[in-house]
Tab-separated table of C-alpha atoms in Angstrom:
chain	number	residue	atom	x	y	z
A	1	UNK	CA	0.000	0.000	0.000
A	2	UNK	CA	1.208	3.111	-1.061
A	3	UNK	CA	1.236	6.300	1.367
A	4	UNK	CA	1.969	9.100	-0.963
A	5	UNK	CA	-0.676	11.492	-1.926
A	6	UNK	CA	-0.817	10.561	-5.775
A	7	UNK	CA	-1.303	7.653	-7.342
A	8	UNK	CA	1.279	5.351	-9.686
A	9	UNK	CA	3.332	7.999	-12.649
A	10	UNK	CA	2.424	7.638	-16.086
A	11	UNK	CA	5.034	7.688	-18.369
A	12	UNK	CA	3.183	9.812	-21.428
A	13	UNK	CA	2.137	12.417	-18.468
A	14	UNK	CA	6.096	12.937	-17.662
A	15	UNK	CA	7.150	13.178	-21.178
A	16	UNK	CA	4.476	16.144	-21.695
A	17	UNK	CA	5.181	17.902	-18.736
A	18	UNK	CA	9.331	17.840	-19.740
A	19	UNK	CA	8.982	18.957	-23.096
A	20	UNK	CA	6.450	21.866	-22.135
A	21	UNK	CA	9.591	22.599	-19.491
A	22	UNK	CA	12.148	22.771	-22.210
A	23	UNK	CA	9.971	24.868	-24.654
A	24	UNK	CA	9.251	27.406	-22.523
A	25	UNK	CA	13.451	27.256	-21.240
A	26	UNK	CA	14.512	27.794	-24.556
A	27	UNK	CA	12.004	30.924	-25.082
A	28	UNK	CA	13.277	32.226	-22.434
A	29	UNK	CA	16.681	31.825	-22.851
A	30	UNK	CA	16.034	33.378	-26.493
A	31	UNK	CA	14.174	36.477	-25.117
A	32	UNK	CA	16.847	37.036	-22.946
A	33	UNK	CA	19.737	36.593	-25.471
A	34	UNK	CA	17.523	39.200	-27.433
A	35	UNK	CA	17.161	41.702	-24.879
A	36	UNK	CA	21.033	41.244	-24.251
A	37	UNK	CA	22.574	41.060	-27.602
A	38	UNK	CA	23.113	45.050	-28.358
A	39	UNK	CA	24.988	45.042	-24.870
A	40	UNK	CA	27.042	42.266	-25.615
A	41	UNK	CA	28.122	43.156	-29.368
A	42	UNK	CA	29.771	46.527	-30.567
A	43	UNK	CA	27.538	48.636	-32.548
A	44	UNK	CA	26.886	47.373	-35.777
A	45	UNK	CA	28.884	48.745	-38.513
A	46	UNK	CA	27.060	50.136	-41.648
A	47	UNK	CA	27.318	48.409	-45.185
A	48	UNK	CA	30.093	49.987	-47.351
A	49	UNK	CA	27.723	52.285	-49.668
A	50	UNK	CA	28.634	54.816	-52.723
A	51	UNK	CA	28.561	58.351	-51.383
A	52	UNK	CA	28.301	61.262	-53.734
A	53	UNK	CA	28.986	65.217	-53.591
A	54	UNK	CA	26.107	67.515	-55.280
A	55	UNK	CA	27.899	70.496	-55.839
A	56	UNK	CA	26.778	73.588	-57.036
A	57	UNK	CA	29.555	74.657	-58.877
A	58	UNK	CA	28.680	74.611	-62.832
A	59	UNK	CA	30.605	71.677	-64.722
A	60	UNK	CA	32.618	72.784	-67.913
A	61	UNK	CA	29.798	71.472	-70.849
A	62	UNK	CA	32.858	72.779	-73.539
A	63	UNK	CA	35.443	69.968	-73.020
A	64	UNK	CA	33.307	66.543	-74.160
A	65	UNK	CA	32.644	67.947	-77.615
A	66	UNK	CA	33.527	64.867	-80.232
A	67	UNK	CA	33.932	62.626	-77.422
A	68	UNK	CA	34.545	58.718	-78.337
A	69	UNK	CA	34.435	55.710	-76.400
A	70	UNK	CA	38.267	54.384	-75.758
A	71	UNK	CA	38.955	51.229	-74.292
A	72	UNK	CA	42.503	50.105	-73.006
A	73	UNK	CA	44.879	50.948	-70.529
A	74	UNK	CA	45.459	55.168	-69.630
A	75	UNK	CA	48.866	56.250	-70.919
A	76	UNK	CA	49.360	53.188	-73.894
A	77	UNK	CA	50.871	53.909	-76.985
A	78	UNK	CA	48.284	53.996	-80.254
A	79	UNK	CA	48.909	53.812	-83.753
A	80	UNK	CA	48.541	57.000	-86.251
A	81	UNK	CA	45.006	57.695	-88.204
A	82	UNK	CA	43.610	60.684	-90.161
A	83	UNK	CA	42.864	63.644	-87.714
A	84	UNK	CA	39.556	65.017	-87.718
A	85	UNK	CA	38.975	68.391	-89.401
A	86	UNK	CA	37.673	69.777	-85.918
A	87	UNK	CA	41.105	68.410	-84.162
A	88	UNK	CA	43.181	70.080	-87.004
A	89	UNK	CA	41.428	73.525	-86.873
A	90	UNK	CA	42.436	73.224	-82.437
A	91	UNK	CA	46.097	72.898	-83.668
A	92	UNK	CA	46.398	75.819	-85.520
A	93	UNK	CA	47.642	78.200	-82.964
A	94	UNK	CA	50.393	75.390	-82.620
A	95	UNK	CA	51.475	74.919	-86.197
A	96	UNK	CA	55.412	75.413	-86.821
A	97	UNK	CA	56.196	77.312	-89.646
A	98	UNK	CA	58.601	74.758	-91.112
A	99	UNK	CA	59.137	73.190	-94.387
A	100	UNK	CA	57.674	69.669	-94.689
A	101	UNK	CA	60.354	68.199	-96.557
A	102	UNK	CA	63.061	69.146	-94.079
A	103	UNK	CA	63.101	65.517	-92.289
A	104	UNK	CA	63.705	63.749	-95.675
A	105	UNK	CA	66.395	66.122	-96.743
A	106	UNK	CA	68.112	66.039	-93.167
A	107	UNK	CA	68.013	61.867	-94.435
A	108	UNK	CA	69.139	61.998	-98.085
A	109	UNK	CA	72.096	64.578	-96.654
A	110	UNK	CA	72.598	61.662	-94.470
A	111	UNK	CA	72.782	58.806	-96.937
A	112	UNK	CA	74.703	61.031	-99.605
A	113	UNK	CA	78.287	59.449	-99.743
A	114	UNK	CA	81.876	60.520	-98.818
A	115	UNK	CA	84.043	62.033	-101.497
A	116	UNK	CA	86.828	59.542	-102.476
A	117	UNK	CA	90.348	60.900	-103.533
A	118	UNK	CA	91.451	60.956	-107.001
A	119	UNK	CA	93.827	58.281	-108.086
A	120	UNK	CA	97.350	59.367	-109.010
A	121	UNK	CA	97.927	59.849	-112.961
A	122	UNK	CA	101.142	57.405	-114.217
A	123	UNK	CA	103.455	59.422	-116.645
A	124	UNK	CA	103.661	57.804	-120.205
A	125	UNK	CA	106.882	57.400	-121.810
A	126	UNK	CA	107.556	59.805	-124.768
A	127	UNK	CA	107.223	58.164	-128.004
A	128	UNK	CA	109.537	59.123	-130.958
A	129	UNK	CA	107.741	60.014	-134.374
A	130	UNK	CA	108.839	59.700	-137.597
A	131	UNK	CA	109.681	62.868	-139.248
A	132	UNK	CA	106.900	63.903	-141.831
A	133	UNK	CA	107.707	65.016	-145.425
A	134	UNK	CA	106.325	68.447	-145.895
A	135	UNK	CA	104.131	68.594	-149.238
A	136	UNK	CA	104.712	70.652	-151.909
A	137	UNK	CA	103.374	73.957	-152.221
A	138	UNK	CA	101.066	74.780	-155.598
A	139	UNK	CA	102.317	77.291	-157.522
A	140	UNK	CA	101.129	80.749	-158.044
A	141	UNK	CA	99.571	80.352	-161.147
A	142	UNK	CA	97.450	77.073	-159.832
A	143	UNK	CA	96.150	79.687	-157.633
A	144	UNK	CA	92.983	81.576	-158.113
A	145	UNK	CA	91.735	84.261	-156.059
A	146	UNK	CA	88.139	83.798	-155.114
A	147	UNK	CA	86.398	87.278	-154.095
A	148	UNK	CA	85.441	88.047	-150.802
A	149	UNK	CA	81.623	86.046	-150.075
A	150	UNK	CA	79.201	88.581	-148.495
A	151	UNK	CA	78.158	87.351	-145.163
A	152	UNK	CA	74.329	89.007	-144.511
A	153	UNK	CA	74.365	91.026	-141.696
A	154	UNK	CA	71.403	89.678	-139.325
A	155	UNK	CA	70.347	92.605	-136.509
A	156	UNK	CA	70.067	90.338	-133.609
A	157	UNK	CA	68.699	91.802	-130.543
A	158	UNK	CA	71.065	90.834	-127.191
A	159	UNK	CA	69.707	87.966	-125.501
A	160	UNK	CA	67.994	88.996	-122.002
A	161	UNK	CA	68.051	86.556	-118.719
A	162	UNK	CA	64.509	84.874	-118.537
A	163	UNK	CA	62.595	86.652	-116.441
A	164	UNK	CA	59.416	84.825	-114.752
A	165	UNK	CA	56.171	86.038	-114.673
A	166	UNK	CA	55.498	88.251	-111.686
A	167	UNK	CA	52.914	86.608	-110.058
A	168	UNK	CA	50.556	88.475	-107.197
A	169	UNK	CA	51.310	87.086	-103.433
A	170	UNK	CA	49.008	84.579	-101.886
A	171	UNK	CA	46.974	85.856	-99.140
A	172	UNK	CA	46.093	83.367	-96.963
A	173	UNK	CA	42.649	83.278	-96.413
A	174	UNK	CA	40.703	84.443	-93.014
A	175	UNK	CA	37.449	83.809	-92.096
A	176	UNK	CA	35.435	86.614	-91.111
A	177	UNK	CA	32.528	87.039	-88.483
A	178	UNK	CA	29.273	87.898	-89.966
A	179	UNK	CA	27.979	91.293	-89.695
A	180	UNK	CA	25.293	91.663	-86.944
A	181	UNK	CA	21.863	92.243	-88.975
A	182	UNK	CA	18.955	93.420	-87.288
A	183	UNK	CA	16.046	91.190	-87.691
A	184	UNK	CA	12.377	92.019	-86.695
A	185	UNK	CA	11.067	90.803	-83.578
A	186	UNK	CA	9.430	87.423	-83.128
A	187	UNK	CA	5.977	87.508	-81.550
A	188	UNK	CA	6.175	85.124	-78.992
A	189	UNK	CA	3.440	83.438	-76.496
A	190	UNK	CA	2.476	85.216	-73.573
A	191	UNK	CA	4.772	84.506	-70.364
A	192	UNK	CA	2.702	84.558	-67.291
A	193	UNK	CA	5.451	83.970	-64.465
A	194	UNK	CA	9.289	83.022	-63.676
A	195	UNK	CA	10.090	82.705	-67.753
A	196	UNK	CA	13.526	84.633	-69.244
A	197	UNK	CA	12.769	86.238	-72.147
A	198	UNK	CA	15.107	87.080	-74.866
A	199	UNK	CA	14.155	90.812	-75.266
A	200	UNK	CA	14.266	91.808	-79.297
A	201	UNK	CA	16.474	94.365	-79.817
A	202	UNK	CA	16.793	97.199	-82.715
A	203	UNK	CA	20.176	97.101	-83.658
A	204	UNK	CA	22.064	94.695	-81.685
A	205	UNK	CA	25.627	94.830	-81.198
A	206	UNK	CA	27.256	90.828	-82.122
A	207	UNK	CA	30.260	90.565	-80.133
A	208	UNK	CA	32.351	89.108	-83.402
A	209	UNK	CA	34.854	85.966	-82.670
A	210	UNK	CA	38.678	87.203	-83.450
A	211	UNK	CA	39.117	85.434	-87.647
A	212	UNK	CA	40.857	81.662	-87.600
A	213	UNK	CA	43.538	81.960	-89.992
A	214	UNK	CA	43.973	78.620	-92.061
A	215	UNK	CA	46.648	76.006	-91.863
A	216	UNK	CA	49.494	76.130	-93.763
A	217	UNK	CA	48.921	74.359	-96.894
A	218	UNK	CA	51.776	72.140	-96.962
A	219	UNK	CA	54.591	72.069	-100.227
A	220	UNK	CA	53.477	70.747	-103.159
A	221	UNK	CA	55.540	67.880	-104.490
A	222	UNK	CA	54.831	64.616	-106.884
A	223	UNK	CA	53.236	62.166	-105.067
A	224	UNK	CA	53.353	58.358	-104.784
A	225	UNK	CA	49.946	57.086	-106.582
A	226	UNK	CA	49.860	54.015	-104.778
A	227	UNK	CA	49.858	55.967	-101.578
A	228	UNK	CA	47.284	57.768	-99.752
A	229	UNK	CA	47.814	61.852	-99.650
A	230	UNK	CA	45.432	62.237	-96.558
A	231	UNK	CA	47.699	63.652	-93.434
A	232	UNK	CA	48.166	61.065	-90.618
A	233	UNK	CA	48.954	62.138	-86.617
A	234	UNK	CA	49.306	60.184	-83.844
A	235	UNK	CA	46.561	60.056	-81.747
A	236	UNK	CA	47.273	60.731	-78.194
A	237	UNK	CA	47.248	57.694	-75.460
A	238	UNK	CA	43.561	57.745	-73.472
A	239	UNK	CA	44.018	59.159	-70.297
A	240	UNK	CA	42.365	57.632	-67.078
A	241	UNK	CA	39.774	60.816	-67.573
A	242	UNK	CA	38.940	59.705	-70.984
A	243	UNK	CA	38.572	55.919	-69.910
A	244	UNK	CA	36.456	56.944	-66.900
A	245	UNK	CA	34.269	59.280	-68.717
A	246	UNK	CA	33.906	56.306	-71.721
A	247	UNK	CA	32.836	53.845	-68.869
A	248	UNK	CA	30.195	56.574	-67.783
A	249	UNK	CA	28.699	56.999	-70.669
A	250	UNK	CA	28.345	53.287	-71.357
A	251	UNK	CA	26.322	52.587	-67.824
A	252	UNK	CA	24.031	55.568	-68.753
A	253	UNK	CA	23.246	54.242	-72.538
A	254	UNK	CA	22.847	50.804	-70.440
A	255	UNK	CA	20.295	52.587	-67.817
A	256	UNK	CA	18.674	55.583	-68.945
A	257	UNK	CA	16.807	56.363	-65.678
A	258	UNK	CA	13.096	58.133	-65.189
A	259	UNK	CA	11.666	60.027	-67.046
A	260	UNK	CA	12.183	63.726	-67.782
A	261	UNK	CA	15.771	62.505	-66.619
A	262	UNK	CA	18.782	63.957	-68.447
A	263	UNK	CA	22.394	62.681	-67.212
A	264	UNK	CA	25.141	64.152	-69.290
A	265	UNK	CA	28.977	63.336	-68.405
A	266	UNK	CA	31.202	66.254	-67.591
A	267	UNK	CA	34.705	66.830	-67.660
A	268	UNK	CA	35.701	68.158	-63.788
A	269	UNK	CA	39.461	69.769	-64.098
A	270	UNK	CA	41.950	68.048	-65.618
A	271	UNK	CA	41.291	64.556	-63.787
A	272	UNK	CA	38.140	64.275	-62.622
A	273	UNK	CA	34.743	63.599	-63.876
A	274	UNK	CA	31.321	65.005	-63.135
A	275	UNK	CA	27.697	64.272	-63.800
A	276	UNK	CA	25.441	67.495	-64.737
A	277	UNK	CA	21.764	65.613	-63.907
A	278	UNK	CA	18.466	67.608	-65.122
A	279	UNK	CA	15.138	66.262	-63.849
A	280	UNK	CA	11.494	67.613	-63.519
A	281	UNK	CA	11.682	65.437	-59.775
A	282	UNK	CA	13.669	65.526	-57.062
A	283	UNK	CA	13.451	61.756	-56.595
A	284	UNK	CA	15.139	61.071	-59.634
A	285	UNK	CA	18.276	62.230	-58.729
A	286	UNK	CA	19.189	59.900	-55.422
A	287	UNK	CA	17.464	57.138	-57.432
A	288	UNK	CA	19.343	57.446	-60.731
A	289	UNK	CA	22.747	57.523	-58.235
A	290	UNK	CA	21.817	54.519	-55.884
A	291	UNK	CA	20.501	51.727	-59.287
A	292	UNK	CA	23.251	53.057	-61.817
A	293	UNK	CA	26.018	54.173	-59.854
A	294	UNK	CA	28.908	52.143	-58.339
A	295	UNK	CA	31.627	52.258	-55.772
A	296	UNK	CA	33.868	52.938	-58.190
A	297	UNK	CA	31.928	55.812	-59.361
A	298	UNK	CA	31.562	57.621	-55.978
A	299	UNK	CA	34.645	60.584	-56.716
A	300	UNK	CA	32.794	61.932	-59.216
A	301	UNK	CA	30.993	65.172	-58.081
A	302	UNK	CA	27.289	66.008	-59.656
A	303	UNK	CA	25.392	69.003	-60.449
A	304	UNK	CA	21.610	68.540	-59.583
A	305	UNK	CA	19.188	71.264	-61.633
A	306	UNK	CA	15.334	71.152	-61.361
A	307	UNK	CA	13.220	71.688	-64.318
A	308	UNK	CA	9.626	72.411	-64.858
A	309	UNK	CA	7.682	68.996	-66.414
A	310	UNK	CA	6.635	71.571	-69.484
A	311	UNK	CA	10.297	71.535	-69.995
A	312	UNK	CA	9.862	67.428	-70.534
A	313	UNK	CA	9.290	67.357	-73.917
A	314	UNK	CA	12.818	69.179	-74.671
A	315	UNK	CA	14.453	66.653	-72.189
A	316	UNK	CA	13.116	63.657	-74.034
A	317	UNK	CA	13.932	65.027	-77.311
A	318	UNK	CA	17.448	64.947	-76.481
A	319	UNK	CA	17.553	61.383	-74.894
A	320	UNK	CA	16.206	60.594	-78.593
A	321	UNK	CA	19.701	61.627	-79.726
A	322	UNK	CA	21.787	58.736	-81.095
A	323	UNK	CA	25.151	60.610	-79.527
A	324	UNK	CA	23.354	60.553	-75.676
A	325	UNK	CA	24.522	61.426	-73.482
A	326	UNK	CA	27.733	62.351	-74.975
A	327	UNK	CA	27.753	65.780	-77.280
A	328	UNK	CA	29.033	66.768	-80.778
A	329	UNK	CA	28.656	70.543	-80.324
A	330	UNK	CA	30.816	72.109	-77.280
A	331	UNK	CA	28.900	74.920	-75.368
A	332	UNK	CA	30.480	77.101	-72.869
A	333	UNK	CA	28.465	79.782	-71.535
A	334	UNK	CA	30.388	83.067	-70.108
A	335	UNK	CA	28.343	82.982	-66.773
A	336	UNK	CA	25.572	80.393	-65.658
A	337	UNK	CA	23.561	83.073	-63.858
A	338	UNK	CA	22.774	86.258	-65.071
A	339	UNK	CA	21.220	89.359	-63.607
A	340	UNK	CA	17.452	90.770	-65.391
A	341	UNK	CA	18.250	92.736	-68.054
A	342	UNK	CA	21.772	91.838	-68.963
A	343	UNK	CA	22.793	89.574	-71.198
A	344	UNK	CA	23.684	86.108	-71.469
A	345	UNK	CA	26.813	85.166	-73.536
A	346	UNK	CA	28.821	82.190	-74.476
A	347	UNK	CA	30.221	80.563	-77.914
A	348	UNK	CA	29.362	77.436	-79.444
A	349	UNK	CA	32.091	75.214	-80.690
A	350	UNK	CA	32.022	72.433	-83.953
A	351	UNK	CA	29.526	74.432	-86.350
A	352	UNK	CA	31.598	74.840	-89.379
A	353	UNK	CA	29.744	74.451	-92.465
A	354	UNK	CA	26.303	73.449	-90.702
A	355	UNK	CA	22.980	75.735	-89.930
A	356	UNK	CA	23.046	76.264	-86.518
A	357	UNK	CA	19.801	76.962	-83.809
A	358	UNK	CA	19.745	77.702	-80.650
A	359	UNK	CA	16.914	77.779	-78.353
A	360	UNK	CA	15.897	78.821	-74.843
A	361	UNK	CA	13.441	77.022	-73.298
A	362	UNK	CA	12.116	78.893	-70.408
A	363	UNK	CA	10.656	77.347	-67.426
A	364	UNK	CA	7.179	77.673	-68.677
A	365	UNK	CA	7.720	75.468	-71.271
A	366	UNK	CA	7.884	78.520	-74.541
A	367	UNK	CA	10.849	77.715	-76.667
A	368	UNK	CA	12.108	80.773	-78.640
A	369	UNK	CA	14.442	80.801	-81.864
A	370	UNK	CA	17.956	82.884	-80.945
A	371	UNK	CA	18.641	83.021	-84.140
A	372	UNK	CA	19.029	86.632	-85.100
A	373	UNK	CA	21.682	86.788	-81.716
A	374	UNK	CA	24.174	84.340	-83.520
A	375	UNK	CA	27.112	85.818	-84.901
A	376	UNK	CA	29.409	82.726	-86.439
A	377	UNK	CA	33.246	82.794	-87.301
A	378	UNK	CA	34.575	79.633	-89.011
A	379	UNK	CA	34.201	76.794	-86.266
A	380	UNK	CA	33.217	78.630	-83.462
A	381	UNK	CA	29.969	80.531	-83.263
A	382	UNK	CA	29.301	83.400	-80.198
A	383	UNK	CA	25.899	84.630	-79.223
A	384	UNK	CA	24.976	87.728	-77.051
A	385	UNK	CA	21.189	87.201	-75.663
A	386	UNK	CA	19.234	89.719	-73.963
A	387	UNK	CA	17.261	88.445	-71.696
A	388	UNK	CA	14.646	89.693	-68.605
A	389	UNK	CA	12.842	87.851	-66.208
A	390	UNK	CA	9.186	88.224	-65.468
A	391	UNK	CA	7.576	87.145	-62.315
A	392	UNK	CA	8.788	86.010	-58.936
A	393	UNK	CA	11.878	83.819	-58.677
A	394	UNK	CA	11.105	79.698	-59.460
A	395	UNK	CA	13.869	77.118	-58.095
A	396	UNK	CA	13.437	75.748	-61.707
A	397	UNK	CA	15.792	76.987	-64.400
A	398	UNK	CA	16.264	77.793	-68.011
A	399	UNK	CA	17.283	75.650	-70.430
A	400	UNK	CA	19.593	76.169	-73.678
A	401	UNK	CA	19.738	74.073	-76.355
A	402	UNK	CA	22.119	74.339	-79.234
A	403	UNK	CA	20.936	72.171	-82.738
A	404	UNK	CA	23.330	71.619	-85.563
A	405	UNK	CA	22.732	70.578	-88.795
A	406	UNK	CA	24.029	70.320	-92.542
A	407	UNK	CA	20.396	70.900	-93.498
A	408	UNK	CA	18.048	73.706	-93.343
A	409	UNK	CA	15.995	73.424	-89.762
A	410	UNK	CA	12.484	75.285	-91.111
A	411	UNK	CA	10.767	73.174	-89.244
A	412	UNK	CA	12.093	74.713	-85.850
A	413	UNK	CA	11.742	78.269	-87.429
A	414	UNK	CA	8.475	77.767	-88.209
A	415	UNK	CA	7.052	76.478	-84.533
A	416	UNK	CA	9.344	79.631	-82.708
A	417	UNK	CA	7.588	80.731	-79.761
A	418	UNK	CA	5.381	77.888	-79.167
A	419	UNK	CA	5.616	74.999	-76.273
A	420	UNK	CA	7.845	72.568	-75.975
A	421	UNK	CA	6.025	69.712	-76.486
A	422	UNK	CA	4.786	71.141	-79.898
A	423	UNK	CA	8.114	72.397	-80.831
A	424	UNK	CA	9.919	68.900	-80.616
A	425	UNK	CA	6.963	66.731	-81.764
A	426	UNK	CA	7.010	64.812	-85.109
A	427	UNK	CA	10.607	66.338	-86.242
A	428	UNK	CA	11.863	64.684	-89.556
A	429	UNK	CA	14.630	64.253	-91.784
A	430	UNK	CA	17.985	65.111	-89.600
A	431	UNK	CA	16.233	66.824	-86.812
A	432	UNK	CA	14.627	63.703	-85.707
A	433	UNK	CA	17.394	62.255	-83.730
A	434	UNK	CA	20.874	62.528	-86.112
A	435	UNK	CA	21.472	66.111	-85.348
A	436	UNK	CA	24.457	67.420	-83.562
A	437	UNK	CA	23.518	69.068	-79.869
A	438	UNK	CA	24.192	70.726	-76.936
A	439	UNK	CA	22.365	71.063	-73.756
A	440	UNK	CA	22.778	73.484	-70.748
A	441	UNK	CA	21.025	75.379	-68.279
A	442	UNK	CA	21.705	78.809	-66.494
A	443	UNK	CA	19.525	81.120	-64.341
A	444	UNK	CA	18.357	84.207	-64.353
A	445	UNK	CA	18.441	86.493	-60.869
């Protein structure tokens, strides 16, 4: 007989009752590993993460004109090739007034050979001759006089030197700028608020770029048929700048972000490289950096301009281009913000031979032809812009776009002083996506 108070153990019972023990052990052992953890461990360290300067600071737009993608190592030695014409009309300044042939006469004077002494002359012994009979003379009477023949007298006239035809000097030839015309003002939409204007003036005065003298033409000579005549330079070695801005360019074509997003690489100094980033939203900006952007890309500094979305249609007209984001046509304005009623001045760079535009697009959306402002100058082409602000001051900004093209743009011409998204809609022929551009914004105070 049994005298304590419970009855005989069952085994399932025990088995419960321990595994409800250990359950609720472990739980708390994990709550209070939880609770404990942050004192136990350091804090926790951040991940590694891109970080990026905005700086306000404009980026030179005039140095990535007839940019191209180089691959390779910076600093490695590359073959020769034709120049460009717009990398031969930079080196002008720098052209050495010597003769072209000099190297190859410097080698022929090199390969011409020594004079070799004259071998001594052996004396001959002196032969003896036979003495020779005279002949007999003919007597007098053989002899007949014969008078006197008259030899014509012929007036010659004394023979001058040759003397070659004076020919007039060459004047090399100089490119003038065009003289500023007057055109009559454009009527252009209303501007309610915050827009520049370009105010139409009577008689404008076209700051005219200095004239680009021409190469030397170099010396005529006979030429090898077989051979090509076109002039071959080195090109230089890419740089690290040119490699970095070539990757840059490639991740952009690869990701080209929101819309109403424009990302255009910059040259920053004479190393670095910058990002000049145009957007209707704020948002687009730290999103475009964090999905595109790498570590290796965090050095680079970036300019960050809001636009208004009327200005969208301009923005996606240039993402259209088949050079973006690189540029054909360097732009390089004289100062980023100007003051109402001053002017706005810059110069355009790579128009020779095309029909240029350039057009403001304000930050209500009105695009306006600066046509009659342009004053060009063989490669180069300067403008001088008057331009006013009307209404209070917007944190959105004004945008400048420069169009080149070896083809009449009427079609632009004709929509001047209309909206944006009427202006760049249904463009053909070269306008619609071949033409050479240029994009840039400035403000006006």
């Amino acid at each position: 007989m049994s005298i304590l108070p419970y009855g005989q153990s069952d085994t399932p019972n025990w088995l419960l009752a321990g595994s409800g023990s250990l359950v609720t052990h472990v739980a708390v052992g994990a709550l209070l590993l939880g609770g404990l953890h942050p004192f136990l461990t350091g804090p926790g360290v951040a991940p590694d993460q891109p970080r990026y300067s905005v700086t306000l600071q404009p980026l030179d737009s005039n140095t990535l004109a007839g940019l191209e993608l180089r691959e390779g190592m910076a600093g490695a030695e590359a073959g020769t090739e034709s120049s460009p014409p717009e990398q031969l009309a930079a080196l002008e300044g720098e052209a050495e007034h010597t003769s072209p042939e000099e190297s190859e006469v410097e080698k022929l004077a090199a390969l011409t050979p020594a004079p070799t002494e004259a071998l001594p002359i052996e004396a001959l012994p002196p032969v003896i001759a036979d003495p020779v009979s005279p002949e007999a003379e003919p007597s007098a009477t053989d002899a007949t006089t014969l008078p006197p023949e008259e030899v014509p007298t012929s007036s010659t006239a004394p023979l001058s030197p040759l003397i070659p035809e004076d020919t007039s000097p060459l004047i090399p030839e100089t490119v003038t700028a065009l003289p500023s015309s007057a055109g009559d003002p454009v009527a252009v939409a209303p501007i309610t608020s915050g827009a520049a204007v370009a105010a139409p003036v009577a008689t404008s005065q076209i700051a005219s770029v200095e004239p680009v003298a021409a190469l030397p033409s170099p010396v005529s000579g006979a030429t090898d048929p077989g051979r090509s005549t076109g002039s071959t330079t080195a090109r230089p070695p890419a740089s690290a700048q040119d490699l970095a801005v070539g990757d840059l360019i490639r991740k952009i074509r690869s990701n080209a972000g929101a819309e109403c997003l424009l990302t255009l690489p910059r040259r920053d100094g004479e190393d670095g490289v910058g990002l000049d980033m145009m957007a209707a939203q704020d948002t687009a900006f730290s999103r475009f950096s964090e999905t595109v952007l790498t570590q290796s890309d965090s050095d680079l500094r970036q300019t960050r301009t809001l636009l208004d979305p009327r200005q969208c249609p301009a923005v996606e007209y240039i993402k259209d281009n088949r050079d973006y984001p690189a540029t054909r046509l360097g732009l390089r304005l004289d100062a980023s913000s100007v003051a109402s009623g001053t002017r706005l001045t810059g110069v355009l760079r790579g128009t020779a031979g095309k029909y240029v535009a350039l057009l403001l697009v304000d930050n209500n959306g009105v695009v306006q032809d600066l046509q009659r402002f342009l004053s060009q100058s063989g490669n180069f082409t300067r403008f001088d812009v008057p331009v006013t602000r009307s209404g209070p001051r917007r944190d959105t900004a004004q945008m400048l776009i420069a169009i080149a093209s070896r083809s009449p743009m009427q079609q632009i011409r004709d929509r001047n002083g209309r909206l944006a998204e009427d202006v760049f809609a249904g463009l053909q022929g070269s306008l619609s996506g071949q033409a050479a551009l240029a994009i840039t914004t400035f403000d006006v105070r």
